[in-house]
C-alpha positions in Angstrom: 208.3 -23.9 94.4 208.9 -26.7 91.8 207.2 -26.7 88.4 205.3 -29.9 89.3 203.9 -28.5 92.5 202.8 -25.2 90.9 201.1 -27.3 88.1 199.2 -29.2 90.8 198.1 -26.1 92.6 196.9 -24.6 89.3 194.9 -27.7 88.6 192.9 -27.0 91.7 191.3 -24.2 89.8 190.0 -26.6 87.2 188.4 -28.7 89.9 186.8 -25.6 91.4 185.5 -24.3 88.0 183.8 -27.7 87.5 181.5 -26.7 90.4 180.6 -23.4 88.8 177.5 -24.6 87.0 176.0 -26.5 90.0 176.4 -23.5 92.3 175.2 -21.1 89.6 172.0 -23.2 89.3 171.5 -23.0 93.0 171.9 -19.2 93.0 169.0 -18.6 90.6 167.4 -16.1 89.9 170.3 -13.7 90.5 171.1 -12.0 87.2 174.7 -12.4 85.9 176.3 -9.1 86.8 174.8 -9.0 90.3 176.0 -12.5 90.8 179.4 -11.4 89.5 179.6 -8.5 91.9 178.6 -10.6 94.9 180.9 -13.5 94.1 183.9 -11.4 93.2 183.4 -9.4 96.3 183.6 -12.6 98.3 186.6 -13.6 96.2 188.3 -10.3 97.1 187.7 -11.1 100.8 189.2 -14.6 100.2 192.1 -12.7 98.8 192.6 -10.7 101.9 193.0 -14.0 103.8 195.5 -15.1 101.1 197.4 -11.9 101.6 197.5 -12.4 105.4 198.6 -16.0 105.0 201.3 -15.3 102.3 203.2 -12.4 103.9 201.1 -9.4 104.5 200.0 -6.3 102.6 203.5 -5.0 102.2 203.9 -7.3 99.1 201.4 -5.1 97.2 203.5 -2.0 97.5 205.6 -2.7 94.5 202.8 -3.6 92.2 202.1 -0.8 89.6 198.8 0.5 88.4 199.4 -1.1 85.0 199.4 -4.6 86.5 196.1 -3.9 88.4 194.6 -2.5 85.2 195.7 -5.6 83.3 194.4 -8.1 85.9 191.1 -6.3 86.4 190.4 -6.0 82.7 191.3 -9.7 82.3 188.9 -10.9 84.9 186.1 -8.4 84.3 186.5 -8.3 80.5 186.2 -12.0 80.2 183.0 -12.3 82.2 181.5 -9.2 80.6 182.1 -10.7 77.1 181.0 -14.2 78.2 177.7 -13.0 79.7 177.0 -10.7 76.7 177.7 -13.6 74.3 175.2 -15.9 76.1 172.6 -13.2 76.0 172.9 -12.8 72.2 173.7 -16.3 70.9 172.6 -19.8 71.7 174.2 -20.8 75.1 175.7 -24.1 74.0 177.3 -22.8 70.8 178.5 -19.6 72.5 179.9 -21.6 75.5 181.8 -23.8 73.1 183.4 -20.9 71.3 184.3 -19.4 74.7 185.9 -22.8 75.5 188.5 -22.2 72.8 190.6 -20.5 75.4 192.5 -23.7 76.6 193.4 -24.4 73.0 194.6 -20.8 72.6 196.7 -21.1 75.8 198.4 -24.2 74.4 199.1 -22.6 71.0 200.2 -19.2 72.4 202.4 -20.8 75.0 204.9 -21.6 72.3 205.7 -17.9 72.2 206.8 -17.8 75.8 210.5 -17.9 76.6 211.6 -21.4 77.8 208.5 -23.2 76.6 208.5 -25.9 74.0 205.3 -26.6 72.1 205.2 -30.1 70.6 202.8 -31.8 68.2 201.5 -33.9 71.2 200.4 -30.7 73.0 198.5 -29.6 69.9 196.9 -32.9 69.1 196.0 -33.4 72.8 194.4 -30.0 72.9 192.4 -30.8 69.7 191.2 -34.1 71.1 190.1 -32.5 74.4 188.3 -29.8 72.4 186.6 -32.5 70.3 185.3 -34.0 73.6 184.1 -30.8 74.8 182.3 -30.1 71.5 180.5 -33.4 71.7 179.6 -32.6 75.4 178.3 -29.1 74.8 176.6 -29.5 71.4 174.9 -32.6 72.8 173.0 -30.4 75.2 172.1 -27.7 72.5 168.4 -26.9 72.3 168.5 -24.1 69.7 170.8 -23.1 66.9 169.7 -19.6 65.8 169.0 -16.2 67.4 168.6 -12.8 65.8 171.9 -11.5 67.1 173.8 -14.8 67.0 176.6 -13.6 64.9 177.4 -10.8 67.3 177.2 -13.2 70.2 179.5 -15.6 68.6 182.0 -12.8 68.0 181.8 -11.7 71.6 182.4 -15.4 72.6 185.5 -15.5 70.5 186.7 -12.3 72.1 186.1 -13.8 75.5 188.2 -16.9 74.7 191.0 -14.7 73.4 190.8 -12.4 76.5 191.2 -15.3 79.0 193.9 -16.9 77.0 195.9 -13.7 76.8 195.3 -13.0 80.5 196.7 -16.5 81.4 199.6 -16.3 78.9 200.6 -12.7 79.9 200.4 -13.6 83.6 203.4 -15.8 82.9 205.3 -12.7 82.0 204.4 -11.2 85.3 205.9 -14.0 87.3 207.5 -11.7 89.9 204.1 -10.1 90.7 202.7 -11.6 93.9 199.5 -13.7 93.6 198.1 -11.5 96.4 197.5 -8.9 93.7 194.6 -11.1 92.4 192.6 -9.8 95.5 192.7 -6.3 94.0 191.7 -7.7 90.6 188.7 -9.3 92.2 187.6 -6.2 94.1 187.8 -4.0 91.1 185.9 -6.6 89.1 183.2 -6.7 91.7 183.0 -2.8 91.6 182.7 -2.7 87.7 180.1 -5.5 87.9 178.0 -3.3 90.2 178.0 -0.6 87.6 177.0 -3.0 84.9 174.2 -4.5 87.1 172.7 -1.1 87.8 172.8 -0.1 84.1 171.6 -3.4 82.6 169.8 -5.6 85.0 166.8 -5.9 87.3 167.8 -6.7 90.9 166.8 -10.2 92.0 168.4 -11.6 95.2 169.1 -15.2 96.0 166.1 -17.3 97.3 166.4 -18.8 100.7 169.3 -20.4 102.4 170.2 -22.5 99.3 170.5 -19.5 97.2 172.7 -17.6 99.6 174.9 -20.6 100.4 175.3 -21.1 96.6 176.5 -17.5 96.2 178.9 -17.9 99.1 180.2 -21.2 97.7 180.8 -19.5 94.3 182.7 -16.6 95.9 184.9 -18.8 98.0 185.6 -21.5 95.3 185.1 -21.0 91.5 185.1 -17.2 91.6 187.5 -16.9 94.6 190.2 -19.4 95.4 190.2 -20.6 91.8 191.8 -17.4 90.5 194.6 -17.5 93.1 195.7 -21.0 92.5 195.3 -20.5 88.7 197.7 -17.5 89.0 200.3 -19.7 90.7 199.9 -22.4 88.1 200.2 -20.2 85.0 203.1 -18.3 86.4 205.2 -21.2 87.7 203.7 -24.5 86.4 203.3 -26.3 83.1 201.0 -23.9 81.3 200.5 -26.2 78.3 199.4 -29.0 80.5 197.1 -26.7 82.4 195.6 -25.5 79.2 194.8 -29.0 78.0 193.6 -30.1 81.4 191.2 -27.2 81.5 189.0 -29.1 79.1 188.2 -31.3 82.0 186.2 -28.5 83.7 183.0 -28.8 81.5 183.1 -32.6 81.8 183.6 -32.5 85.6 180.9 -29.8 85.7 178.4 -32.1 83.9 179.3 -35.0 86.2 178.7 -32.8 89.2 175.3 -31.9 87.9 174.5 -35.6 87.4 175.6 -36.4 91.0 173.5 -33.5 92.2 170.5 -34.7 90.3 170.3 -31.7 87.9 171.3 -33.8 84.8 171.3 -37.5 83.6 174.3 -39.6 82.6 174.5 -40.4 78.9 176.7 -42.1 76.4 177.6 -38.6 75.1 179.3 -37.9 78.5 181.2 -41.2 78.3 182.6 -40.4 74.8 183.5 -36.8 75.9 185.3 -38.2 78.9 187.3 -40.6 76.8 188.4 -37.9 74.3 189.2 -35.3 77.0 191.2 -37.8 79.1 193.1 -39.0 76.0 193.9 -35.5 75.0 195.1 -34.6 78.5 197.2 -37.8 78.8 198.9 -37.0 75.4 199.7 -33.5 76.4 201.1 -34.7 79.8 203.3 -37.1 77.9 204.4 -34.3 75.6 205.3 -32.2 78.6 207.3 -35.0 80.1 209.2 -35.6 76.8 209.9 -31.8 76.4 211.5 -31.6 79.8 213.9 -34.4 79.1 217.4 -33.2 78.1 
């Protein structure tokens, strides 16, 4: 598989994650960890289909328990920290801190063998982060909570967790993407434990609620992790990192089209900055590949 094709496959994850907010709204009032267990359970079933399509279950035989532990802690750890951060800190500000992970991916990618980090990658990531900042803080309704400092710290840990998961996945390039199915199933099981311990059970309401949960499990919390695995292992991880800042923008646009939000000048400015940052990073990647 070529680097360009793998990057394109990884970019599908960004498009799928842009639908996360819309389907999450439709799944209300399901609490976070119950939603996590349902959607990752479905995502694991998606993985079984991926395994059947990509060569069968024999490809999992050589995968050690350390890899399964790493992948499961990456998926579950990020979501546990993310949900905990949003419970303790203002959602907009905590979400913005969580969205430091694309910038961290770009910066940490310079430590990977064979990768060349240029000033265009860094400036592009900062431009895109600025656009995301404008977009998220423009929707902020509150700035203080009693445990905000703890929530912000957890949000920072969430960002670092996902960045390290993505970067270290690059070092596991020989591990088949089919292993992500096991990551999803273990994450679903751990989420059930957290739900029982921390939440009240509230199921989806009506057909819309259940279809939203199904859509989440198939797409943003299912297929997205498989194509992301392909992208970070074999594609342009720096370009994918910067391109990930398009997810909150596309998510907002999806909410606008679905009637859950209104178009504003803030969205236009954010779109301009995010697009400029991604374009600069793409140009930097093209220059870096030239002999």
